[in-house]
Amino acid sequence: MAKTASEPNLDRERLELALHSARLGEYEWATVGDIFRDSAGMSAITGLPQGDLNAEKGEALYRGLHPDDRDPTRKTMEASMRASGRFETEYRRIREDDGRTVWMRSSGLLVRDEDGRPIRVCGVVQDVSNLHLEEDRRRTLMAELDHRVKNVLATVQALAFQTAKRTTSLDSFLATFAGRLKAMGSANELLTAARWRGAAIAHLAAAELGGLAPGQTRWEGPELFLTPRAANALSLALHELATNAVKFGALSTESGRVDLRWTRIADGGFELFWTESGGPPVNPPTRQGFGSTLLGQVTGRELNGETEVEYRRAGVRVRLRASPAAVVARPETVPEAPARQPIEMVSTPTGPTDLTGSRVLIVEDAVLLALELETGLSEAGAEVIGPAYELSEAMALLNQRIDAAVLDANLNGLSVTPVAEALAARGIPFVFATGYGDSGGAPLGFDAPIIRKPYDVTQVAAAVAAVLRAV
């Protein structure tokens, strides 16, 4: 069927609509006449004036390219056209109207006449600056993640060394070190929920005091958010104070109280007061432990301020002063305050846990953690099934006798829920051992204990023993 006169115009309109929708621009270099035709789309991307321009024997194609990209792009395009008559390349172009640098992807075709002589080059361009910007952001984020991970590992190493120097037994070291790791984990969980923009003092207080001695702890103060560095320092300090209060101070008796208050000060920083009362009479310590060193030397410095500890007869009192450098603006994303979770308060057992005769399935994608769990449960007398590192491995192990299970919440990006559902359907008890916080990730709706990483493997063994007794 022959086309009507209006059909070519319609085809052109459709092409222009497609180019506009894809944010593309088109151009053509007519070698006969040496004319460079710049479309409205290309003009919008490059800043070149729309219409016919002098092609300058092809130089107009390369003139606006970034100096570092000009020669490589020319060589790539010319070599591709000689080889196949087509080319596709990416380069930076400096816009001629405002001087901005944009990333462009260009594809083109060399058209020849019947005698094989080049008569024009037709091409399209696309602004891919956003893709390169996103890649730059990704690289920056990965570098920042690498930096933070190394800082965390270095801090953990220092904590382990300082804890080991001041403990006389392995059991004491494990209990103390695990508590300090928990404090770091709580602060990092809050920071992650706020995209590492800051953590609220109230949330840090709730994380450290919320599960201790209900009715005996209180915290109050204005909404203040701390930098990641300051948040980690304050979390560790509150943990040390709370631990000492439970062991020796106000929280070691039912009549004792701990009051935590903070206020803004004129220079933009804050003051925080920890006050114990109603506990046993206090005597100044005869030696300086890690907690005292932390409060006296580390906390104040990390908060760009100072710390004072008073061992009053009526109870310990701590004053902490922080500079404005420790405070940040309210983040755009702020998590809920940590809720009390007594189900997580699985204490380290004072004696060995006996799992003799129990067959326990381990589902954990971190190999070192799985090996640690396997060793700990085996030493408690259990026969370990697995460990399963993948969801498919775990599902394949379910067709045998299992008395209990330890489940990581996420296996290489896949939820462990199918395994939990299968175990629940058979009435097999299990424990979640997970690194996910309250904001998501852990399977919900199951009546099972949740132990947050980092944990002491003896806690997991004790939790397994407890769920077995409850069956």
Coordinates of C-alpha atoms in Angstrom, one line a residue:
M1 CA 0.0 0.0 0.0
A2 CA 1.4 3.4 -0.9
K3 CA 2.0 6.0 1.8
T4 CA -0.1 9.2 1.8
A5 CA 1.7 12.5 1.8
S6 CA 1.1 13.0 5.5
E7 CA 2.6 9.6 6.6
P8 CA 6.3 10.7 6.3
N9 CA 5.6 13.6 8.7
L10 CA 3.8 11.2 11.0
D11 CA 6.8 8.9 11.0
R12 CA 9.0 11.8 11.8
E13 CA 6.8 12.9 14.7
R14 CA 6.9 9.4 16.1
L15 CA 10.7 9.3 15.9
E16 CA 11.0 12.6 17.7
L17 CA 8.5 11.5 20.4
A18 CA 10.6 8.3 20.9
L19 CA 13.8 10.3 21.1
H20 CA 12.3 12.8 23.5
S21 CA 10.9 10.0 25.8
A22 CA 14.3 8.3 25.9
R23 CA 16.0 11.7 26.5
L24 CA 18.1 11.3 23.4
G25 CA 19.4 13.8 20.9
E26 CA 20.1 13.2 17.2
Y27 CA 22.7 14.7 14.9
E28 CA 24.0 14.3 11.4
W29 CA 27.3 15.2 9.7
A30 CA 26.9 15.5 6.0
T31 CA 30.3 15.1 4.5
V32 CA 29.1 16.5 1.2
G33 CA 28.8 20.2 2.1
D34 CA 30.5 19.6 5.5
I35 CA 27.3 20.5 7.4
F36 CA 26.7 19.4 11.0
R37 CA 22.9 19.3 11.8
D38 CA 22.1 19.6 15.5
S39 CA 18.6 18.6 16.7
A40 CA 16.7 20.2 19.6
G41 CA 17.4 17.1 21.7
M42 CA 21.1 17.3 21.2
S43 CA 21.1 21.0 21.7
A44 CA 19.5 20.5 25.1
I45 CA 22.2 18.0 26.1
T46 CA 25.3 19.7 24.7
G47 CA 24.4 23.4 24.8
L48 CA 25.2 23.7 21.1
P49 CA 22.9 26.0 19.0
Q50 CA 20.2 24.0 17.2
G51 CA 20.4 23.9 13.4
D52 CA 23.0 23.6 10.7
L53 CA 26.6 24.3 11.7
N54 CA 30.0 24.2 10.0
A55 CA 31.3 20.7 10.6
E56 CA 34.9 21.9 10.2
K57 CA 35.7 18.6 8.4
G58 CA 34.5 16.6 11.3
E59 CA 36.2 18.7 14.0
A60 CA 32.8 19.9 15.3
L61 CA 32.2 16.4 16.6
Y62 CA 35.2 16.5 18.9
R63 CA 35.7 20.2 19.7
G64 CA 33.6 20.3 22.8
L65 CA 35.0 17.1 24.3
H66 CA 36.9 17.1 27.6
P67 CA 40.6 17.5 26.8
D68 CA 41.4 14.1 28.5
D69 CA 38.7 12.3 26.4
R70 CA 39.1 14.0 23.0
D71 CA 41.9 11.9 21.5
P72 CA 40.8 8.5 22.9
T73 CA 37.2 9.2 21.7
R74 CA 38.3 10.2 18.2
K75 CA 40.5 7.1 17.9
T76 CA 37.7 4.8 19.1
M77 CA 35.1 6.3 16.8
E78 CA 37.3 6.4 13.7
A79 CA 38.6 2.8 14.3
S80 CA 35.0 1.5 14.7
M81 CA 33.7 3.2 11.6
R82 CA 36.6 1.8 9.5
A83 CA 36.0 -1.7 10.9
S84 CA 32.2 -1.9 10.9
G85 CA 30.7 1.4 9.9
R86 CA 29.3 1.8 13.5
F87 CA 30.5 3.2 16.8
E88 CA 29.4 3.5 20.4
T89 CA 31.4 5.3 23.0
E90 CA 31.2 7.4 26.2
Y91 CA 32.9 10.6 26.9
R92 CA 32.7 13.9 28.8
R93 CA 31.6 17.0 27.0
I94 CA 31.9 20.6 28.2
R95 CA 28.7 22.4 27.5
E96 CA 29.3 25.5 25.3
D97 CA 26.6 27.6 27.0
D98 CA 27.3 27.3 30.7
G99 CA 30.6 25.3 30.9
R100 CA 29.1 22.4 32.8
T101 CA 30.7 19.0 32.2
V102 CA 28.3 16.2 31.2
W103 CA 28.8 12.6 30.5
M104 CA 27.5 11.5 27.1
R105 CA 27.0 8.2 25.4
S106 CA 27.1 8.4 21.6
S107 CA 26.1 5.8 19.0
G108 CA 26.4 6.3 15.3
L109 CA 26.4 4.9 11.8
L110 CA 28.6 5.8 8.8
V111 CA 26.5 5.9 5.6
R112 CA 28.1 5.4 2.2
D113 CA 26.9 5.9 -1.4
E114 CA 26.6 3.2 -4.0
D115 CA 30.3 3.6 -4.8
G116 CA 31.3 3.1 -1.1
R117 CA 32.2 6.7 -0.5
P118 CA 31.2 8.2 2.9
I119 CA 28.4 10.7 2.6
R120 CA 27.2 11.2 6.1
V121 CA 27.4 10.1 9.8
C122 CA 24.1 9.7 11.6
G123 CA 24.1 9.4 15.4
V124 CA 22.2 9.8 18.7
V125 CA 23.5 11.0 22.0
Q126 CA 22.3 10.5 25.6
D127 CA 23.1 12.3 28.8
V128 CA 24.4 9.7 31.2
S129 CA 25.7 12.1 33.8
N130 CA 23.4 10.7 36.5
L131 CA 24.7 7.2 35.9
H132 CA 28.2 8.3 36.5
L133 CA 27.2 10.4 39.5
E134 CA 25.5 7.4 41.0
E135 CA 28.7 5.3 40.4
D136 CA 30.8 8.0 42.1
R137 CA 28.4 8.0 45.0
R138 CA 28.6 4.2 45.2
R139 CA 32.4 4.3 45.2
T140 CA 32.3 7.0 47.9
L141 CA 29.9 4.9 50.0
M142 CA 32.1 1.8 49.6
A143 CA 35.2 3.8 50.7
E144 CA 33.2 5.1 53.7
L145 CA 32.0 1.6 54.6
D146 CA 35.6 0.3 54.3
H147 CA 36.7 3.1 56.6
R148 CA 34.0 2.4 59.2
V149 CA 34.5 -1.3 59.2
K150 CA 38.2 -0.9 59.8
N151 CA 37.5 1.6 62.6
V152 CA 35.0 -0.9 64.2
L153 CA 37.6 -3.7 64.0
A154 CA 40.3 -1.6 65.5
T155 CA 37.9 -0.5 68.3
V156 CA 37.0 -4.2 69.0
Q157 CA 40.6 -5.1 69.0
A158 CA 41.4 -2.4 71.5
L159 CA 38.4 -3.4 73.7
A160 CA 39.6 -7.0 73.7
F161 CA 43.1 -6.0 74.7
Q162 CA 42.0 -3.6 77.4
T163 CA 39.5 -6.1 78.8
A164 CA 42.0 -8.9 78.8
K165 CA 44.6 -6.8 80.7
R166 CA 42.1 -6.3 83.5
T167 CA 40.5 -9.7 83.9
T168 CA 41.9 -12.8 85.6
S169 CA 39.8 -15.6 84.1
L170 CA 38.5 -16.6 80.7
D171 CA 34.9 -16.6 81.9
S172 CA 35.2 -13.1 83.3
F173 CA 36.8 -11.9 80.1
L174 CA 34.1 -13.4 77.9
A175 CA 31.2 -12.0 80.0
T176 CA 32.8 -8.5 80.2
F177 CA 33.9 -8.4 76.6
A178 CA 30.5 -9.6 75.3
G179 CA 28.7 -6.8 77.3
R180 CA 30.9 -4.2 75.8
L181 CA 30.4 -5.5 72.3
K182 CA 26.6 -5.4 72.9
A183 CA 26.9 -1.7 73.9
M184 CA 28.8 -1.0 70.6
G185 CA 26.2 -3.0 68.7
S186 CA 23.3 -1.0 70.2
A187 CA 24.9 2.3 69.2
N188 CA 25.7 1.1 65.7
E189 CA 22.1 -0.2 65.3
L190 CA 20.7 3.2 66.1
L191 CA 23.2 4.9 63.8
T192 CA 22.4 2.6 61.0
A193 CA 18.6 3.3 61.4
A194 CA 19.5 7.0 61.1
R195 CA 21.7 6.4 58.1
W196 CA 24.8 7.2 60.2
R197 CA 23.7 10.8 60.6
G198 CA 23.4 10.6 64.4
A199 CA 21.9 8.9 67.5
A200 CA 19.7 10.4 70.2
I201 CA 20.9 10.4 73.7
A202 CA 17.5 9.2 74.8
H203 CA 17.8 6.2 72.5
L204 CA 21.2 5.3 73.7
A205 CA 20.0 5.5 77.3
A206 CA 17.0 3.3 76.5
A207 CA 19.2 0.8 74.8
E208 CA 21.5 0.5 77.9
L209 CA 19.0 1.0 80.7
G210 CA 15.7 -0.1 79.3
G211 CA 16.1 -3.8 80.2
L212 CA 17.6 -3.2 83.6
A213 CA 15.7 -3.1 86.9
P214 CA 12.3 -1.9 85.7
G215 CA 11.1 1.0 87.8
Q216 CA 14.6 1.7 89.2
T217 CA 16.0 3.6 86.2
R218 CA 14.9 6.9 84.7
W219 CA 16.4 9.1 82.0
E220 CA 15.2 12.6 80.9
G221 CA 16.5 15.5 78.8
P222 CA 15.9 17.5 75.6
E223 CA 16.2 15.8 72.2
L224 CA 19.8 15.8 71.3
F225 CA 21.6 13.8 68.6
L226 CA 25.2 12.8 68.7
T227 CA 27.8 12.2 66.0
P228 CA 28.6 8.5 65.3
R229 CA 31.9 8.9 67.2
A230 CA 30.3 10.5 70.2
A231 CA 27.3 8.1 70.2
N232 CA 29.7 5.1 70.4
A233 CA 31.7 6.7 73.2
L234 CA 28.6 7.5 75.3
S235 CA 27.0 4.1 74.7
L236 CA 30.2 2.4 76.1
A237 CA 30.3 4.8 79.0
L238 CA 26.6 4.2 79.9
H239 CA 27.2 0.4 79.6
E240 CA 30.2 0.6 82.0
L241 CA 28.2 2.7 84.5
A242 CA 25.1 0.4 84.3
T243 CA 27.3 -2.8 84.7
N244 CA 28.9 -1.4 87.8
A245 CA 25.6 -0.2 89.2
V246 CA 24.2 -3.8 88.8
K247 CA 27.2 -5.5 90.3
F248 CA 28.1 -3.1 93.1
G249 CA 26.0 0.0 93.1
A250 CA 22.4 1.2 93.2
L251 CA 21.0 -1.5 90.9
S252 CA 22.4 -4.3 93.1
T253 CA 19.5 -3.7 95.5
E254 CA 15.7 -3.4 95.0
S255 CA 15.7 0.0 96.7
G256 CA 18.3 1.6 94.6
R257 CA 17.8 4.1 91.7
V258 CA 19.7 5.5 88.8
D259 CA 18.7 8.9 87.4
L260 CA 20.2 10.0 84.1
R261 CA 19.6 13.6 83.1
W262 CA 21.1 15.9 80.4
T263 CA 20.7 19.6 79.5
R264 CA 21.9 21.8 76.7
I265 CA 24.5 24.4 77.6
A266 CA 25.1 27.9 76.2
D267 CA 27.9 27.0 73.9
G268 CA 25.8 24.4 72.0
G269 CA 27.1 21.3 73.8
F270 CA 25.5 19.5 76.7
E271 CA 26.0 18.3 80.2
L272 CA 24.9 14.8 81.3
F273 CA 24.6 13.7 85.0
W274 CA 24.5 10.1 86.2
T275 CA 23.2 9.8 89.8
E276 CA 22.9 6.7 91.9
S277 CA 21.0 6.6 95.2
G278 CA 19.4 4.1 97.6
G279 CA 22.1 1.5 97.1
P280 CA 24.8 0.1 99.4
P281 CA 27.4 2.6 100.8
V282 CA 30.0 3.5 98.2
N283 CA 33.7 3.4 98.8
P284 CA 36.3 4.8 96.3
P285 CA 37.8 1.9 94.2
T286 CA 41.3 0.7 95.3
R287 CA 42.4 0.2 91.8
Q288 CA 41.5 1.7 88.4
G289 CA 39.7 -0.8 86.1
F290 CA 38.9 -0.4 82.4
G291 CA 35.6 1.3 83.2
S292 CA 37.3 4.0 85.2
T293 CA 39.9 4.5 82.5
L294 CA 37.2 4.7 79.8
L295 CA 35.3 7.3 81.7
G296 CA 38.3 9.3 82.8
Q297 CA 40.4 9.3 79.6
V298 CA 38.3 8.1 76.7
T299 CA 34.7 9.4 77.0
G300 CA 35.6 13.0 77.7
R301 CA 38.1 13.2 74.9
E302 CA 35.8 11.5 72.3
L303 CA 33.1 14.0 73.3
N304 CA 35.6 16.9 73.1
G305 CA 34.8 17.7 76.7
E306 CA 35.5 16.3 80.2
T307 CA 34.2 13.7 82.7
E308 CA 34.1 13.9 86.5
V309 CA 33.4 10.9 88.7
E310 CA 32.5 11.3 92.4
Y311 CA 32.3 8.3 94.7
R312 CA 29.9 9.7 97.2
R313 CA 28.9 7.6 100.2
A314 CA 25.2 7.8 99.1
G315 CA 26.0 6.8 95.5
V316 CA 28.2 7.3 92.5
R317 CA 27.7 10.6 90.6
V318 CA 29.1 11.3 87.2
R319 CA 29.1 14.6 85.3
L320 CA 30.0 14.5 81.6
R321 CA 30.4 17.7 79.6
A322 CA 30.5 17.6 75.8
S323 CA 31.4 20.3 73.3
P324 CA 29.2 21.4 70.3
A325 CA 31.4 19.2 68.1
A326 CA 29.7 16.1 69.6
V327 CA 26.2 17.3 68.6
V328 CA 24.5 17.1 65.2
A329 CA 21.2 18.3 63.8
R330 CA 18.2 16.0 63.9
P331 CA 18.6 13.4 61.1
E332 CA 15.9 13.1 58.4
T333 CA 15.3 9.5 59.5
V334 CA 15.0 8.8 63.2
P335 CA 14.3 5.3 64.5
E336 CA 11.8 4.5 67.3
A337 CA 13.3 4.4 70.8
P338 CA 14.5 0.9 71.6
A339 CA 11.8 -1.2 73.3
R340 CA 12.4 -3.3 76.3
Q341 CA 13.1 -6.9 75.3
P342 CA 13.3 -9.2 78.2
I343 CA 13.3 -12.2 75.8
E344 CA 16.8 -11.1 74.8
M345 CA 18.1 -11.0 78.3
V346 CA 19.7 -14.4 78.1
S347 CA 22.4 -14.3 80.8
T348 CA 25.7 -16.2 80.5
P349 CA 25.2 -19.3 82.6
T350 CA 27.2 -19.7 85.8
G351 CA 27.7 -23.4 85.1
P352 CA 28.0 -25.7 82.1
T353 CA 24.9 -26.2 79.9
D354 CA 24.0 -29.9 79.3
L355 CA 22.7 -30.7 75.9
T356 CA 23.7 -34.3 75.9
G357 CA 21.6 -36.4 73.5
S358 CA 20.0 -33.4 71.7
R359 CA 20.3 -33.0 68.0
V360 CA 20.6 -29.3 67.1
L361 CA 20.4 -27.8 63.7
I362 CA 22.6 -24.8 63.0
V363 CA 21.6 -22.4 60.2
E364 CA 24.2 -19.6 59.8
D365 CA 25.7 -18.1 56.7
A366 CA 28.8 -16.7 58.4
V367 CA 31.3 -19.6 58.4
L368 CA 33.3 -18.5 61.5
L369 CA 30.2 -17.9 63.6
A370 CA 28.8 -21.3 62.4
L371 CA 32.0 -23.0 63.5
E372 CA 32.0 -21.2 66.9
L373 CA 28.3 -22.4 67.4
E374 CA 29.2 -25.9 66.4
T375 CA 32.1 -26.0 68.8
G376 CA 30.1 -24.5 71.7
L377 CA 27.0 -26.7 71.2
S378 CA 29.2 -29.8 70.8
E379 CA 31.1 -29.0 74.0
A380 CA 27.7 -28.8 75.7
G381 CA 27.0 -32.4 74.5
A382 CA 24.7 -31.7 71.5
E383 CA 25.0 -33.6 68.2
V384 CA 25.2 -30.8 65.6
I385 CA 23.2 -31.1 62.3
G386 CA 24.9 -29.0 59.6
P387 CA 25.9 -26.2 59.8
A388 CA 23.7 -25.1 56.9
Y389 CA 25.1 -22.0 55.2
E390 CA 22.4 -21.6 52.5
L391 CA 18.6 -21.7 52.6
S392 CA 18.5 -24.8 50.3
E393 CA 21.0 -26.6 52.5
A394 CA 18.9 -26.0 55.5
M395 CA 15.7 -27.1 53.8
A396 CA 17.4 -30.3 52.7
L397 CA 18.4 -31.1 56.3
L398 CA 14.8 -31.0 57.7
N399 CA 13.9 -34.6 56.8
Q400 CA 15.7 -36.0 59.8
R401 CA 15.3 -36.0 63.5
I402 CA 15.9 -32.5 65.0
D403 CA 15.3 -31.6 68.6
A404 CA 16.1 -27.9 68.3
A405 CA 17.6 -25.3 66.0
V406 CA 19.6 -22.1 66.0
L407 CA 18.7 -19.9 63.0
D408 CA 20.3 -16.8 61.5
A409 CA 17.5 -14.5 60.3
N410 CA 19.0 -13.9 56.8
L411 CA 21.0 -16.3 54.7
N412 CA 22.9 -14.5 52.0
G413 CA 20.0 -12.2 51.3
L414 CA 17.2 -14.8 51.7
S415 CA 14.9 -14.9 54.7
V416 CA 15.1 -18.0 57.0
T417 CA 11.3 -17.9 57.4
P418 CA 10.7 -21.1 55.3
V419 CA 12.9 -23.1 57.7
A420 CA 11.3 -21.5 60.8
E421 CA 7.8 -22.3 59.4
A422 CA 8.8 -25.9 58.7
L423 CA 10.2 -26.3 62.2
A424 CA 7.2 -24.7 63.8
A425 CA 4.8 -27.0 61.9
R426 CA 6.7 -30.0 63.4
G427 CA 6.7 -28.5 66.9
I428 CA 10.5 -28.2 66.9
P429 CA 11.7 -25.3 69.1
F430 CA 14.3 -22.9 67.8
V431 CA 16.3 -19.8 68.7
F432 CA 17.0 -16.8 66.4
A433 CA 20.6 -15.6 66.6
T434 CA 20.7 -12.5 64.4
G435 CA 22.5 -9.3 63.6
Y436 CA 19.3 -7.5 62.6
G437 CA 17.9 -4.9 64.9
D438 CA 14.3 -4.1 65.6
S439 CA 13.9 -2.1 62.4
G440 CA 13.5 -5.2 60.3
G441 CA 15.1 -8.4 59.0
A442 CA 14.3 -10.8 61.8
P443 CA 11.3 -13.1 61.0
L444 CA 8.3 -12.0 62.9
G445 CA 5.3 -13.9 64.4
F446 CA 7.3 -16.8 65.9
D447 CA 7.3 -17.5 69.6
A448 CA 11.1 -17.9 69.8
P449 CA 13.9 -16.2 71.7
I450 CA 16.0 -13.7 69.8
I451 CA 19.7 -13.3 70.7
R452 CA 21.3 -10.3 69.1
K453 CA 24.8 -10.5 67.6
P454 CA 27.5 -10.1 68.9
Y455 CA 26.7 -12.9 71.4
D456 CA 28.5 -15.3 73.7
V457 CA 28.0 -18.8 72.4
T458 CA 27.3 -20.0 75.9
Q459 CA 24.2 -17.7 75.8
V460 CA 23.0 -19.6 72.7
A461 CA 23.6 -23.0 74.3
A462 CA 21.6 -21.8 77.4
A463 CA 18.8 -20.5 75.2
V464 CA 18.6 -23.9 73.4
A465 CA 18.5 -25.7 76.7
A466 CA 15.7 -23.5 77.9
V467 CA 13.5 -24.1 74.8
L468 CA 14.1 -27.8 75.0
R469 CA 13.0 -27.8 78.7
A470 CA 9.9 -25.9 77.7
V471 CA 8.8 -28.5 75.1

